[in-house]
XYZ file of N, CA and C in Angstrom:
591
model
N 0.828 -1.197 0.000
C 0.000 0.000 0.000
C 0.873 1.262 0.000
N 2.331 1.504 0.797
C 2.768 2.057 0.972
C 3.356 2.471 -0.560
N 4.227 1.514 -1.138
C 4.498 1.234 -1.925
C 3.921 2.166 -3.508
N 2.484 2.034 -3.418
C 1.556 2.179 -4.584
C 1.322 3.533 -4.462
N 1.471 4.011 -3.003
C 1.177 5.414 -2.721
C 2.383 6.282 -3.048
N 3.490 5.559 -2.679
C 4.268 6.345 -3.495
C 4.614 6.225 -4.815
N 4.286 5.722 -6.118
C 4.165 5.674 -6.734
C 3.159 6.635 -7.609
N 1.840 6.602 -6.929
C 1.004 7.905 -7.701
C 1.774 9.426 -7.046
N 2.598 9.160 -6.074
C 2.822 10.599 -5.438
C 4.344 11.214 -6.372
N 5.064 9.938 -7.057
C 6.029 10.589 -8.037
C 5.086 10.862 -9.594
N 3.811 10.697 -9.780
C 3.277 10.237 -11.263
C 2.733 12.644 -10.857
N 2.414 12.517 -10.054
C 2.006 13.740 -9.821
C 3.084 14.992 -9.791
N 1.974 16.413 -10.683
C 2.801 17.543 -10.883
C 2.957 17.789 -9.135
N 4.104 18.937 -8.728
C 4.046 19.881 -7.938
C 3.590 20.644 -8.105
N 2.774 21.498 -6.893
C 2.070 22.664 -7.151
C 2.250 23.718 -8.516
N 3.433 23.948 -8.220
C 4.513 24.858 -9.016
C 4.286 24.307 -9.859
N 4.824 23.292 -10.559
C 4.526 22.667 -11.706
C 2.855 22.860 -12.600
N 1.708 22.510 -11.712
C 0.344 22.293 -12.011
C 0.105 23.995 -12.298
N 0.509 25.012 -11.778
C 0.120 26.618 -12.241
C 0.570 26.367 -13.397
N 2.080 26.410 -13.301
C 2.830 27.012 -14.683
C 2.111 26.310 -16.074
N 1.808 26.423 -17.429
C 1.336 26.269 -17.862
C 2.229 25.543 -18.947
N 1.721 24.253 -19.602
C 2.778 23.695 -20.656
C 2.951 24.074 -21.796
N 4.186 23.898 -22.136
C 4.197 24.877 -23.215
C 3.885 23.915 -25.000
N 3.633 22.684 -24.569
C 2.596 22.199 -25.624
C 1.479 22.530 -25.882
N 0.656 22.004 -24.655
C -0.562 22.606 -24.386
C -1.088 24.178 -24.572
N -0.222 25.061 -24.491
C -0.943 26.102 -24.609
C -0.147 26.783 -26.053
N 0.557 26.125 -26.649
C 1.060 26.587 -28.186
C 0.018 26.014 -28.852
N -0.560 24.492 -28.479
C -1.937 23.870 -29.455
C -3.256 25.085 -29.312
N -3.483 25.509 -27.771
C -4.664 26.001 -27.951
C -4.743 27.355 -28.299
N -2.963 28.257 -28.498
C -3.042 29.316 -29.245
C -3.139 29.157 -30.724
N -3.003 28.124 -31.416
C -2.699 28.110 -32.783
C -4.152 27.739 -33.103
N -4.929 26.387 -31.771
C -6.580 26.566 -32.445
C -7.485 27.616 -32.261
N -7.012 28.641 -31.397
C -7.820 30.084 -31.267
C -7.214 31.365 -32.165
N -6.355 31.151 -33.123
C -5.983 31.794 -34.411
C -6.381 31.122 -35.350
N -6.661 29.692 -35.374
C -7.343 29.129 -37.046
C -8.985 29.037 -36.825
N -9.575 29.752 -36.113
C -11.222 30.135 -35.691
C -11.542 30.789 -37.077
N -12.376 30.109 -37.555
C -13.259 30.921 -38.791
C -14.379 32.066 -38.054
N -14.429 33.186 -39.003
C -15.115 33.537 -39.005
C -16.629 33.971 -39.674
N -17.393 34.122 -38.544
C -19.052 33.784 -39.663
C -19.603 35.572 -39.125
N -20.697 36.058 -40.740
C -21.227 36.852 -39.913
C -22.779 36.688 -40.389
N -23.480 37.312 -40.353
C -24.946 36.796 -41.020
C -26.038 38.238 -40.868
N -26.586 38.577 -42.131
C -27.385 39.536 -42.266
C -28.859 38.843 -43.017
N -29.907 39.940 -42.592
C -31.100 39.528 -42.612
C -31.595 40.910 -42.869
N -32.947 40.136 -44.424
C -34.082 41.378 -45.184
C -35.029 40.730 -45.065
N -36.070 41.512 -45.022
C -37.721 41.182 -45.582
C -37.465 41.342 -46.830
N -38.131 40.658 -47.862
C -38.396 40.566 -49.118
C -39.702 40.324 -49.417
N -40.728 40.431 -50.071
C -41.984 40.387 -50.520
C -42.747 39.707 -49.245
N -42.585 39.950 -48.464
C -43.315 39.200 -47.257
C -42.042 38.117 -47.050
N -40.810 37.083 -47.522
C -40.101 35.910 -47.194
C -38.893 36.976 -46.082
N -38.415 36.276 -45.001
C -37.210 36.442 -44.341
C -35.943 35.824 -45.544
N -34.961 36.509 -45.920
C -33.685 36.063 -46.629
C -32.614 36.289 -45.475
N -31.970 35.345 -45.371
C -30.631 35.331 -43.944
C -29.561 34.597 -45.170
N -28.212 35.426 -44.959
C -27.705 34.788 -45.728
C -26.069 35.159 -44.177
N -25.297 33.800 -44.742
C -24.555 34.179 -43.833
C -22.794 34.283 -44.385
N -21.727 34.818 -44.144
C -20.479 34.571 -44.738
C -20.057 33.745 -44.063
N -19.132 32.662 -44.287
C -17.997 31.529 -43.402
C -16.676 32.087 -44.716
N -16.154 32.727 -43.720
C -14.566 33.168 -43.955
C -13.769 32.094 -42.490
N -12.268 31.570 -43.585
C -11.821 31.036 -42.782
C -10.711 32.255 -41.896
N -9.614 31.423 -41.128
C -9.268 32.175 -39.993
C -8.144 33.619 -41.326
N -7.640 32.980 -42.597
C -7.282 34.356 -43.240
C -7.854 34.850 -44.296
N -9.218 34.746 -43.971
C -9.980 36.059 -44.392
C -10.277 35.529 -45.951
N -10.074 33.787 -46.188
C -10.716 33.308 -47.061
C -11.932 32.760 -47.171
N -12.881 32.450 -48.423
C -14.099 31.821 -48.169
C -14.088 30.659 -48.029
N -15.112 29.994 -46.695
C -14.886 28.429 -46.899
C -16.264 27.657 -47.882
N -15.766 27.260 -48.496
C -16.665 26.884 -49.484
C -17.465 25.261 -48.761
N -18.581 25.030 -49.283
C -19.252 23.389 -48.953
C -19.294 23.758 -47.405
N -19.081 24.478 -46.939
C -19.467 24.387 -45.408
C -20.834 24.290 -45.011
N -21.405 23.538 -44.046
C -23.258 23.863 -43.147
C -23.573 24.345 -42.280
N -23.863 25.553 -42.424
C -24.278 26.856 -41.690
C -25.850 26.481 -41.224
N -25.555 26.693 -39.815
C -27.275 26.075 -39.777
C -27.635 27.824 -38.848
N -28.706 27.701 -39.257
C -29.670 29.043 -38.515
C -30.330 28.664 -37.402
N -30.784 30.112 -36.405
C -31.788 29.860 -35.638
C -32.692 30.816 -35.282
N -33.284 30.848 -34.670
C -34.142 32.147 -34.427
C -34.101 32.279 -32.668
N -34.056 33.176 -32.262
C -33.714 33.386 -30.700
C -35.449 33.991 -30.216
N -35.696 33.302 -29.533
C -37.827 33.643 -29.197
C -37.346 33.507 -28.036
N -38.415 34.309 -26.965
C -39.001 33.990 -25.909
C -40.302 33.745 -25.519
N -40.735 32.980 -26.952
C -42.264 32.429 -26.723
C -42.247 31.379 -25.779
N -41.125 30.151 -25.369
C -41.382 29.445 -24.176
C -41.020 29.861 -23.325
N -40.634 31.209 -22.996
C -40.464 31.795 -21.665
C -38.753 32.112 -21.925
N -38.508 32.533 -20.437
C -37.074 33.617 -20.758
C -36.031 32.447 -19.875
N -34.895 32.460 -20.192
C -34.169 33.487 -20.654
C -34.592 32.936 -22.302
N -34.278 33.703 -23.156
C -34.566 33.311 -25.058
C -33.939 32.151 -25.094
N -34.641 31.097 -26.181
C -34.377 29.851 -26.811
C -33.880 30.232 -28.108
N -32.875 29.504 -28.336
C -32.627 29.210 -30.101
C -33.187 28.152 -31.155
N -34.282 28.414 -31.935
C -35.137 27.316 -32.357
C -34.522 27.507 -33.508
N -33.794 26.358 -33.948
C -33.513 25.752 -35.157
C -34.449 25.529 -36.640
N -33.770 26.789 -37.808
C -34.598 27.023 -38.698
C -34.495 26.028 -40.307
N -33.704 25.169 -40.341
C -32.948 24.932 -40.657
C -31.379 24.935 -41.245
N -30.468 24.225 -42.484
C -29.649 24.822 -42.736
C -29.183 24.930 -44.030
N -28.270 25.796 -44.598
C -27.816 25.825 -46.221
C -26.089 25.771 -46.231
N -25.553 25.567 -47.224
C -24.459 24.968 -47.433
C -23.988 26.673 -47.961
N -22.349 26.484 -47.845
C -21.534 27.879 -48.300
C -21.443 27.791 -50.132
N -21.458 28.760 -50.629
C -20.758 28.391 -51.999
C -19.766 28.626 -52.193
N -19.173 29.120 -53.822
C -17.809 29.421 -53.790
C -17.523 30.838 -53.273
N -18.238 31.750 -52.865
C -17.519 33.032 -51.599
C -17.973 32.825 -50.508
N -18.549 31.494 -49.968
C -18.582 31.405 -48.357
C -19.856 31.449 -48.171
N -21.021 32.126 -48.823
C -21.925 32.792 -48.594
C -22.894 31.559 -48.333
N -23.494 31.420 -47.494
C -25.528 30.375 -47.203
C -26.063 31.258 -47.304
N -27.308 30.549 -47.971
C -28.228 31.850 -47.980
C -29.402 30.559 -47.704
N -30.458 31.190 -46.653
C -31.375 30.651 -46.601
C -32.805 31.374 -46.519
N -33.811 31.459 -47.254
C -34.886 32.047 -47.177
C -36.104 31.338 -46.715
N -36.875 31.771 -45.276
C -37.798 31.247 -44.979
C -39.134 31.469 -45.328
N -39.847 30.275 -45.491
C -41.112 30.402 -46.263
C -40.497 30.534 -48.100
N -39.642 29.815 -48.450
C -39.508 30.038 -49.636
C -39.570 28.378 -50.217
N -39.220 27.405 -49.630
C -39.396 26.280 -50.068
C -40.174 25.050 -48.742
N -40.600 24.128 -49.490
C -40.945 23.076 -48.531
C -40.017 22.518 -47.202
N -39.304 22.912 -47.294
C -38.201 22.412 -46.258
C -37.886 23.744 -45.265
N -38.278 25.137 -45.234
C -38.025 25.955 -44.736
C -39.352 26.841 -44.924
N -40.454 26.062 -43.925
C -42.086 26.956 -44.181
C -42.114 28.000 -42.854
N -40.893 27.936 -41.912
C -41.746 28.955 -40.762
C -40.905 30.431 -40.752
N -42.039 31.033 -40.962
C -41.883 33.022 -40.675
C -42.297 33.278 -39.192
N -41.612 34.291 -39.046
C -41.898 34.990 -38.230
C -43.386 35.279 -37.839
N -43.559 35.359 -36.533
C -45.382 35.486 -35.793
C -45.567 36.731 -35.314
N -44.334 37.403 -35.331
C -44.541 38.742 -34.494
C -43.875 40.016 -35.118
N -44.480 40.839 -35.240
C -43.749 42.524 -35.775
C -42.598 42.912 -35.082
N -41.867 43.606 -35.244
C -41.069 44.116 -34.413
C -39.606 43.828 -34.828
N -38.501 43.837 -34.015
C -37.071 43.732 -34.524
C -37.122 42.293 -33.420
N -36.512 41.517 -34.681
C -36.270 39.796 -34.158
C -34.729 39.319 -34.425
N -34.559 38.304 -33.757
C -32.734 37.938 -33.824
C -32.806 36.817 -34.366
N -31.989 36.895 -35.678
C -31.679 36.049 -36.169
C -30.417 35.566 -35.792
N -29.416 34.329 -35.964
C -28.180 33.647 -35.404
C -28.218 32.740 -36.351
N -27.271 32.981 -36.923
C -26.075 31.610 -37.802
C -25.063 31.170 -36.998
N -24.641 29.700 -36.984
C -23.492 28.900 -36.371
C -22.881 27.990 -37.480
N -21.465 27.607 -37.187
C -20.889 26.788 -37.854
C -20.157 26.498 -36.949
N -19.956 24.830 -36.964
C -19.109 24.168 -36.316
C -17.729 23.281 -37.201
N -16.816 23.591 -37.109
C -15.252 22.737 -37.594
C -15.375 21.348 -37.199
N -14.655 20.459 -37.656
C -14.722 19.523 -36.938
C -13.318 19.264 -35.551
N -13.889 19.412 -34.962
C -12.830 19.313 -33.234
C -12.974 20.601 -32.719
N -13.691 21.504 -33.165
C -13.653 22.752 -32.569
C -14.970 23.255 -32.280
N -14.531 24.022 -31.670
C -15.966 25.525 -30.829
C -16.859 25.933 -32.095
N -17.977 26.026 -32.127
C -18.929 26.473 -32.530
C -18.896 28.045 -32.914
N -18.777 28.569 -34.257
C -18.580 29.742 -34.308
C -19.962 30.723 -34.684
N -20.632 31.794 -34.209
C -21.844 32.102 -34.076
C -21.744 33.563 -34.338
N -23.214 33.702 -35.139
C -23.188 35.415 -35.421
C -24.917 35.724 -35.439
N -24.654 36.926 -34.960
C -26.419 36.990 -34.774
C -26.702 38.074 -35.505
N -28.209 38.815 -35.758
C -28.206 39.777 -36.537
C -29.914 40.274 -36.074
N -30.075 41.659 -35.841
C -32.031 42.161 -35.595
C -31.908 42.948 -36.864
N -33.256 41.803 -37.125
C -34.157 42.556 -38.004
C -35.534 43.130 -37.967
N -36.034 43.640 -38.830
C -37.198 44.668 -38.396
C -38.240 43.888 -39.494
N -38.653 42.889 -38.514
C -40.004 42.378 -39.364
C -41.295 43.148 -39.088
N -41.814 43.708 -40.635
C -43.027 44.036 -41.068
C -44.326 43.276 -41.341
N -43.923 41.784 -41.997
C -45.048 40.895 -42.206
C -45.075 39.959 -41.764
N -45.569 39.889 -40.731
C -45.218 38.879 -39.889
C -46.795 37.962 -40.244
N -46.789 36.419 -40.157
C -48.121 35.985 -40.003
C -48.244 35.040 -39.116
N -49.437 34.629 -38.469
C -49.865 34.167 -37.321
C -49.933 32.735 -37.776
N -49.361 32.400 -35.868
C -48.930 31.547 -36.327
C -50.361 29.824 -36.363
N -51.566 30.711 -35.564
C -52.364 30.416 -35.559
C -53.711 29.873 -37.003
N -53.983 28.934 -37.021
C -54.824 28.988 -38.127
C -56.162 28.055 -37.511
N -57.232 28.972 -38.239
C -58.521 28.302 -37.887
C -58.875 26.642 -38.325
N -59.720 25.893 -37.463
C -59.971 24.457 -38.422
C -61.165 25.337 -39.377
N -61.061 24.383 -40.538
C -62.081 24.247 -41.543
C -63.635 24.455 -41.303
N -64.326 25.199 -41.862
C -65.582 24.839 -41.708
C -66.265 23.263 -42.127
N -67.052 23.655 -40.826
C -67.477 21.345 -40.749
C -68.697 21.645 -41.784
N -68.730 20.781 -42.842
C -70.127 20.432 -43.641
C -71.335 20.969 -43.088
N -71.715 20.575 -42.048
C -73.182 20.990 -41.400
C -73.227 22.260 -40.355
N -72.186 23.417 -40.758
C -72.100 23.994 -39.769
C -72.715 24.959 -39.947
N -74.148 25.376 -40.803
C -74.655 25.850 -40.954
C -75.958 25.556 -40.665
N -76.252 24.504 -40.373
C -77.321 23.806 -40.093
C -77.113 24.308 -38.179
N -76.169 24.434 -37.568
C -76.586 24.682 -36.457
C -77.074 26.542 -36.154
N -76.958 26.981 -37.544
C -77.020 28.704 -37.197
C -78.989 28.165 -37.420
N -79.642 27.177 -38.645
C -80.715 27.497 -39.071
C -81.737 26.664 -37.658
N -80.630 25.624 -37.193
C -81.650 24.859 -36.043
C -81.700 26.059 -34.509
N -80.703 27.213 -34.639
C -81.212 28.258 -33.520
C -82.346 29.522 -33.887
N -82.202 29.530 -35.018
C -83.753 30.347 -35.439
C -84.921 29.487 -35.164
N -84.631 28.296 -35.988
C -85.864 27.727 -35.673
C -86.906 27.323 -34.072
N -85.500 27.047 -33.413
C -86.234 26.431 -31.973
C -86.571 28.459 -31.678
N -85.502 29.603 -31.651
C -86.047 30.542 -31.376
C -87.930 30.900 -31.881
N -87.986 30.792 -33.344
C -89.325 30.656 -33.981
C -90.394 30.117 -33.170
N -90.124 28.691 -32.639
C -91.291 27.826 -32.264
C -91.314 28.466 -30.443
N -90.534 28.927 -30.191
C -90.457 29.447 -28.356
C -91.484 30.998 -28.505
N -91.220 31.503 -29.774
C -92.238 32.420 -29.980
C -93.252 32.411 -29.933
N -93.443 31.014 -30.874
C -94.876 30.438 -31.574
C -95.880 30.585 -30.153
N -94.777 29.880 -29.541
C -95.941 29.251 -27.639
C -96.013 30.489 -27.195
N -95.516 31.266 -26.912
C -95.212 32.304 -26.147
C -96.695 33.779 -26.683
N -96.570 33.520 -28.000
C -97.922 34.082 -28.658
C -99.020 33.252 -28.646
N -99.134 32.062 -28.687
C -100.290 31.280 -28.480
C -100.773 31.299 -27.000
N -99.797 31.625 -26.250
C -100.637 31.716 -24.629
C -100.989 32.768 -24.722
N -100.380 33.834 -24.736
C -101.192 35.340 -24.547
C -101.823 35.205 -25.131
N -102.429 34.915 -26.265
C -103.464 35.179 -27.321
C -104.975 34.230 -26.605
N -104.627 33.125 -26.328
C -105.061 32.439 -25.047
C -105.627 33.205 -23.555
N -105.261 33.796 -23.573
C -105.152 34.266 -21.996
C -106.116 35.817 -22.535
N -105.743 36.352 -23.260
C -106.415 37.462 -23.920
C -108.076 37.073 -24.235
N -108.008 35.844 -24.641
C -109.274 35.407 -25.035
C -110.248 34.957 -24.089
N -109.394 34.079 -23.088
C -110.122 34.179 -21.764
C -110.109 35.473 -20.862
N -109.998 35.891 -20.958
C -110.287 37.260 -20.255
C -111.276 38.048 -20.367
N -110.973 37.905 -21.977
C -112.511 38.811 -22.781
C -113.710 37.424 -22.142
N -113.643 36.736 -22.450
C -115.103 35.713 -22.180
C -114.973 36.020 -20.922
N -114.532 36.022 -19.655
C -114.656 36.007 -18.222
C -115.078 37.563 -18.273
N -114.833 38.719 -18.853
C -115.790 40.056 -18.571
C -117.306 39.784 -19.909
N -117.062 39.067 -20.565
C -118.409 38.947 -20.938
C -119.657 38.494 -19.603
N -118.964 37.495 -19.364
C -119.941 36.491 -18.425
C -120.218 37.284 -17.287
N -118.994 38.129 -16.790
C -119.509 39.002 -15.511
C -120.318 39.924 -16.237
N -120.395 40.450 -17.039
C -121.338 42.059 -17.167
C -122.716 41.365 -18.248
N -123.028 39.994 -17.919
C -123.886 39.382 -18.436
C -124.949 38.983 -17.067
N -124.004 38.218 -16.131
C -124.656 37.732 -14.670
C -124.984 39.487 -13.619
N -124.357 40.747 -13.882
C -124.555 41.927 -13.322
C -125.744 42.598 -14.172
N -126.030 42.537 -15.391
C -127.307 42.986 -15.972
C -128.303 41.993 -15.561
């Protein structure tokens, strides 16, 4: 036991040692925080469609081409702090550029629900590396809801004509008693000013 303990106690840095920083280790993670691409991403209304298109420049300021830039939209419709809901994604071409327009094809049907200035966010991820991210507010004008009515049901007109009708027949009674009651009344002052003469 003794033995084994000293054994992990030579496998271990000294204090001194564990601060100072290695100089492998931190030449790798300066050289992967200088080859960081950069992304940026701008956003228009167009005829009523959102267009987000985004650049992927690599770390010298070249385009990376075939790259997958995926989008998101930043809401606080499920509550705060904001979510990033995934809009889908488009590939770079030959200057870097994705461009993705929502509501423009089957694969990309959701717009915006609300007026106002909204955040859009593009990301790209390297492979072995950090996630590189760019956001952008835009000033949506046409926004549409995201709500839609069901269909009118076949017979749903039949319930507007069956509330006139029962209204109609509640009338019907309602005039047949007074008219009733009117009539006996008149015969009951006949009969009295018949039995008083």
């Amino acid at each position: 036991l003794v033995a084994l303990m000293g054994m992990f106690g030579i496998g271990t840095a000294h204090p001194a040692q564990a601060v100072t920083p290695q100089s492998a280790s931190w030449s790798a993670s300066l050289s992967a925080s200088t080859h960081t691409p950069k992304i940026t991403i701008t956003g228009v209304e167009a005829g009523g469609l959102m267009e987000l298109s985004a650049t992927l420049l690599d770390h010298d300021g070249h385009p990376l081409f075939g790259a997958e830039v995926g989008f998101l939209f930043s809401t606080t419709e499920f509550g705060t702090p904001a979510r990033l809901v995934p809009l889908g994604s488009a590939t770079t071409d030959k200057t870097g550029i994705a461009r993705l327009t929502l509501g423009g094809d089957v694969g990309h049907l959701y717009q915006p629900t609300a007026k106002g200035p909204q955040e859009f966010v593009a990301t790209y991820t390297a492979a072995g590396a950090q996630p590189v991210t760019s956001s952008t507010i835009v000033n949506v004008t046409a926004a549409r809801s995201a709500y839609h009515p069901a269909p009118a049901k076949p017979l749903a007109g039949v319930g507007n004509v069956l509330v006139l009708a029962l209204f109609a027949i509640v009338a019907a009674i309602w005039l047949t008693l007074i008219a009733q009651i009117w009539r006996v009344r008149r015969v009951c002052r006949g009969v009295q000013q018949a039995s008083a003469s």
